[in-house]
XYZ file of C-alpha atoms in Angstrom:
354
model
C 7.306 10.383 -12.978
C 6.644 10.499 -16.903
C 2.846 10.718 -15.933
C 0.577 11.197 -13.166
C -0.810 7.385 -13.000
C 0.912 5.038 -10.601
C 0.456 1.399 -9.834
C -0.930 1.045 -6.493
C 0.643 -1.384 -3.989
C -1.198 -4.538 -4.442
C -1.123 -7.766 -2.368
C -0.699 -10.533 -4.906
C 0.536 -13.576 -2.832
C 2.963 -14.573 -5.732
C 6.612 -14.247 -4.323
C 8.637 -17.452 -3.177
C 7.865 -18.675 0.521
C 11.095 -16.923 1.525
C 10.186 -13.507 0.420
C 12.339 -13.835 -2.760
C 11.351 -12.541 -6.146
C 9.502 -14.771 -8.414
C 9.080 -14.810 -12.015
C 5.397 -14.432 -11.608
C 5.776 -11.081 -9.402
C 8.526 -9.875 -11.612
C 6.201 -10.432 -14.699
C 3.358 -8.742 -13.006
C 4.943 -5.549 -12.135
C 7.340 -5.218 -15.397
C 4.174 -5.523 -17.391
C 2.687 -2.410 -15.724
C 5.967 -0.705 -16.481
C 5.500 -1.675 -20.052
C 1.993 -0.697 -20.002
C 2.880 3.049 -19.253
C 2.607 3.674 -15.334
C 4.618 6.458 -14.325
C 5.453 4.859 -11.168
C 5.452 1.134 -10.280
C 5.252 0.131 -6.564
C 5.884 -3.290 -5.303
C 3.172 -4.960 -3.025
C 3.924 -4.361 0.859
C 7.183 -5.883 1.406
C 8.138 -7.304 4.840
C 10.535 -5.260 7.151
C 10.818 -8.150 9.774
C 9.916 -11.775 9.457
C 7.268 -11.283 12.423
C 5.638 -8.892 10.111
C 4.578 -11.173 7.592
C 0.747 -10.807 6.953
C 0.442 -12.956 3.670
C 1.628 -16.330 1.904
C 4.284 -15.627 -0.589
C 4.668 -12.012 0.410
C 7.712 -10.179 -1.011
C 10.525 -9.549 1.630
C 13.128 -6.686 1.734
C 14.274 -7.575 5.397
C 17.262 -9.698 4.630
C 20.335 -9.632 1.957
C 18.950 -12.924 0.625
C 16.097 -10.918 -1.331
C 18.680 -8.531 -2.932
C 19.126 -10.322 -6.199
C 15.522 -10.470 -6.977
C 15.187 -6.741 -5.816
C 18.057 -5.743 -8.027
C 16.482 -7.556 -11.098
C 13.251 -5.955 -10.733
C 14.661 -2.366 -10.230
C 16.697 -2.924 -13.422
C 13.798 -4.047 -15.354
C 11.580 -1.189 -13.958
C 14.125 1.291 -14.862
C 14.477 -0.058 -18.351
C 10.983 0.351 -19.161
C 10.917 3.944 -17.963
C 9.023 3.580 -14.785
C 9.757 5.075 -11.385
C 10.356 2.009 -9.000
C 9.374 2.198 -5.368
C 9.284 -0.686 -2.869
C 6.460 -0.558 -0.150
C 7.955 -1.176 3.158
C 5.276 -2.968 5.508
C 5.034 -4.785 8.958
C 1.851 -6.323 9.704
C 2.065 -6.269 13.535
C -0.905 -7.744 15.424
C -2.208 -8.604 11.823
C 0.722 -10.948 11.105
C -0.337 -14.425 9.939
C 0.313 -16.610 12.945
C 0.925 -19.786 10.663
C 3.686 -17.869 8.678
C 5.979 -16.320 11.629
C 7.918 -18.070 14.264
C 6.307 -16.759 17.497
C 3.556 -14.471 18.506
C 2.335 -11.604 16.580
C 3.501 -8.296 18.047
C 1.700 -4.918 18.142
C 1.255 -1.687 19.973
C 0.057 -3.473 23.210
C -0.781 -6.677 24.761
C -4.016 -8.199 23.474
C -4.443 -11.668 24.974
C -7.555 -12.307 23.081
C -5.642 -12.104 19.721
C -2.631 -13.653 21.361
C -0.488 -10.572 20.551
C 2.311 -9.195 22.438
C 3.100 -5.415 22.731
C 6.570 -4.390 21.868
C 8.765 -2.930 24.598
C 10.445 0.332 24.103
C 13.662 -0.899 22.763
C 11.657 -3.390 20.293
C 9.917 -0.214 18.783
C 13.235 1.523 18.429
C 14.197 -1.659 16.775
C 11.168 -1.953 14.491
C 11.925 1.504 13.422
C 15.545 0.679 12.704
C 14.242 -2.439 10.738
C 12.399 -0.051 8.394
C 15.011 2.241 7.653
C 17.628 -0.904 6.870
C 14.634 -2.285 4.630
C 14.775 1.335 2.876
C 18.345 1.220 2.513
C 18.474 -2.261 1.204
C 15.926 -1.121 -1.511
C 18.110 1.952 -2.541
C 21.085 -0.617 -2.490
C 18.946 -2.578 -5.040
C 18.609 0.349 -7.362
C 15.150 1.482 -6.540
C 14.158 5.051 -6.990
C 12.350 5.279 -3.455
C 10.386 3.331 -1.005
C 6.673 4.171 0.469
C 6.224 3.600 4.227
C 3.099 1.882 4.967
C 1.442 3.518 7.675
C -2.016 2.972 6.949
C -4.647 -0.189 6.875
C -4.032 -1.288 10.497
C -0.464 -2.213 10.189
C 2.232 -1.707 12.499
C 2.598 2.259 12.425
C -0.975 2.350 11.936
C -1.562 0.688 15.112
C 0.589 3.242 16.839
C -1.715 6.079 15.435
C -4.798 4.034 16.846
C -6.395 5.915 19.717
C -8.193 2.941 20.856
C -5.375 0.643 21.310
C -2.438 2.835 21.952
C -2.466 3.563 25.517
C 1.221 3.021 25.963
C 3.044 5.276 28.721
C 6.155 5.663 26.896
C 7.229 8.203 24.365
C 5.385 6.177 21.698
C 1.863 6.424 23.147
C -0.684 8.660 24.716
C -0.682 11.941 22.903
C -1.117 12.372 19.039
C 2.676 13.366 19.039
C 3.630 10.416 20.833
C 1.424 7.987 18.588
C 2.793 9.391 15.411
C 6.384 9.007 16.694
C 7.015 5.573 15.115
C 6.153 6.814 11.800
C 7.954 9.993 12.098
C 11.247 8.314 13.277
C 11.065 5.806 10.418
C 10.858 8.909 7.879
C 13.591 10.842 9.728
C 15.688 7.927 9.687
C 15.352 7.133 6.000
C 15.871 10.666 5.185
C 18.834 11.079 7.369
C 20.675 7.984 5.855
C 19.314 7.552 2.319
C 20.668 9.430 -0.699
C 19.443 12.879 -1.443
C 17.788 11.682 -4.747
C 16.100 8.670 -2.815
C 12.199 9.150 -2.874
C 10.395 8.645 0.406
C 6.610 8.374 0.327
C 4.137 7.579 3.131
C 0.723 6.020 2.844
C -1.825 7.047 5.248
C -5.381 6.021 5.884
C -7.558 8.909 6.528
C -10.336 7.020 8.531
C -11.038 3.758 10.304
C -8.458 1.539 11.899
C -8.984 3.680 15.260
C -7.570 6.706 13.699
C -9.257 10.339 13.592
C -9.501 12.270 10.473
C -8.444 15.423 12.241
C -5.236 13.883 13.384
C -4.421 12.259 10.242
C -4.948 15.743 8.418
C -2.652 17.408 10.790
C -0.139 14.526 10.605
C -0.112 14.798 6.666
C 0.381 18.619 6.872
C 3.517 18.211 9.300
C 4.842 15.413 7.157
C 4.894 17.911 4.169
C 5.939 20.905 6.036
C 9.043 19.251 7.500
C 10.303 18.304 4.088
C 11.268 14.815 4.625
C 8.779 13.129 2.270
C 8.564 13.336 -1.387
C 4.848 12.338 -1.412
C 1.817 11.214 0.719
C -0.492 8.437 -0.480
C -3.848 8.785 1.005
C -5.610 5.496 0.795
C -9.317 6.606 0.664
C -10.785 3.095 -0.296
C -13.407 5.263 -2.380
C -11.733 8.443 -3.617
C -15.166 10.057 -4.319
C -16.697 9.364 -0.727
C -17.687 11.483 2.147
C -16.006 10.895 5.485
C -17.733 8.561 7.930
C -17.119 11.218 10.713
C -20.293 13.423 10.781
C -18.162 16.363 11.674
C -16.126 16.388 8.389
C -18.967 15.517 5.842
C -19.110 18.780 4.047
C -16.621 17.801 1.563
C -15.349 14.456 0.142
C -12.746 12.782 2.133
C -9.755 13.579 -0.398
C -10.753 17.253 0.238
C -9.509 17.322 3.383
C -5.940 16.844 2.080
C -5.923 18.539 -1.199
C -6.216 21.791 0.533
C -3.180 21.262 2.546
C 0.123 23.292 1.798
C 2.253 20.847 0.276
C 5.880 22.613 0.730
C 7.017 20.954 -2.570
C 5.483 17.421 -1.767
C 3.297 15.410 -4.094
C -0.200 14.230 -2.985
C -1.455 11.013 -4.243
C -4.758 9.530 -3.576
C -6.114 5.932 -4.215
C -9.480 4.272 -4.204
C -11.954 2.679 -6.773
C -10.286 4.679 -9.765
C -11.278 2.396 -12.528
C -11.760 4.892 -15.348
C -10.153 7.645 -17.174
C -12.708 9.828 -15.781
C -12.278 8.842 -12.156
C -8.509 9.565 -12.726
C -9.017 12.866 -14.319
C -11.864 13.951 -11.369
C -9.001 13.395 -8.885
C -6.535 15.482 -10.538
C -9.097 18.338 -11.295
C -9.832 18.142 -7.633
C -6.320 18.785 -6.426
C -4.447 15.544 -6.264
C -0.802 15.599 -7.840
C -1.239 11.747 -9.205
C -3.375 8.860 -8.457
C -2.704 5.420 -7.710
C -4.733 2.667 -9.682
C -5.356 -0.878 -8.260
C -8.078 -2.715 -9.797
C -8.007 -0.904 -13.045
C -4.470 -1.992 -13.181
C -5.008 -5.642 -12.185
C -7.898 -5.463 -15.238
C -5.389 -3.760 -17.779
C -1.673 -3.894 -17.635
C -1.822 -0.858 -19.989
C -4.417 1.113 -18.198
C -2.096 3.969 -18.108
C -1.276 4.047 -21.665
C -5.112 3.384 -22.504
C -6.323 6.503 -20.201
C -3.676 8.633 -22.253
C -5.163 7.564 -25.449
C -8.646 7.684 -24.273
C -9.533 9.934 -21.429
C -12.861 8.283 -21.117
C -11.293 4.872 -20.985
C -13.411 2.351 -18.686
C -11.929 -0.837 -17.199
C -13.508 -4.057 -18.271
C -16.937 -4.979 -16.515
C -16.424 -7.602 -13.892
C -16.445 -10.554 -13.466
C -13.642 -11.299 -15.901
C -12.449 -14.704 -16.820
C -9.233 -16.383 -15.410
C -7.942 -16.444 -18.755
C -8.350 -12.673 -19.095
C -6.337 -12.201 -15.667
C -3.450 -14.457 -17.015
C -3.225 -12.548 -20.495
C -2.755 -9.406 -18.217
C 0.181 -10.787 -16.417
C -1.236 -12.264 -13.242
C 0.119 -15.621 -11.828
C -1.827 -18.336 -10.510
C -1.759 -17.479 -7.258
C -2.605 -14.028 -7.650
C -5.638 -15.078 -9.721
C -6.744 -17.422 -7.138
C -6.705 -14.374 -4.659
C -8.439 -12.450 -6.955
C -11.231 -15.257 -7.201
C -11.743 -14.899 -3.416
C -13.018 -11.222 -3.856
C -16.852 -11.476 -4.617
C -17.744 -10.873 -8.109
C -14.293 -10.387 -9.668
C -13.623 -13.565 -11.365
C -15.989 -15.583 -13.279
C -16.781 -18.784 -11.552
C -17.063 -22.391 -13.029
C -20.666 -23.322 -14.015
C -20.566 -26.029 -11.590
C -19.945 -23.803 -8.587
C -22.165 -21.438 -9.617
C -25.025 -24.088 -9.752
C -23.995 -25.296 -6.188
C -24.198 -21.551 -4.826
C -27.810 -21.300 -6.080
C -29.086 -24.506 -4.330
C -30.713 -23.841 -0.875
């Protein structure tokens, strides 16, 4: 990476319905590379059709996706950015209206209409992640990130509440981590030696225990199969929710780990140059920028030029986001976030009425 600022993997709803790359998604990502980000990562890209969680989600589960992925990888490389595809399966959080069948997950959940995966199906899901990563490598990407956070499929196996399986993928912390560890091992064993492998982890919520995730992070780095970890804090400055760990900030439970040559990234409400610098000063190797990168395609360059740069105040106009390279579907999605996009006067007035 040319610098320590990476584009966070951001849901944007602007690929084609079949998961192939659209012009809007290409433009959004390439513009961030032009804006100086050292690494540009895609949104979560589906590793299996049953894992689709969002309309117009990028895909990497089929060779029909290769031409667009190849085009994107070439464009990012030409602009000097390290490129990565985030590998994602929504599991029980898949959108029923977008998939052909019932959502699948770590266990049966009749209330949600979720079917638990058999042992053989878990093994196939692991292989799907590996094949998706190899497809990204064939397309010319520098690496992939395995999405093991935010309650998606690998994270569902880490969930102490839901994972009561009695096979080798359930019960003990070792077994609950096995799916994620096997994905990483499969990628490392079969991808080229220069192919980067990262993992995103949630340190809390989603049924995970901070102590277990800290131990898993230490193991991933100790075993030497990952190039980096991406700790998704939601707010990098927050204290843990678990009272047993509140004596230091959430990210501090990871920055003190022996990294064995791996790199540690953090993400969560980093909207200014000062926010990014604070994380680096506190021991992160790099930071992943989300909202700041949505608001400014050249956030990385602006921070390089002015360490105290601050993102534009919210809300912003639709025109502002269009100028920054967001397509209409992405802008519509951001308009669903309270307070992010300016609302038309008529809508504001309706909301004020009792």
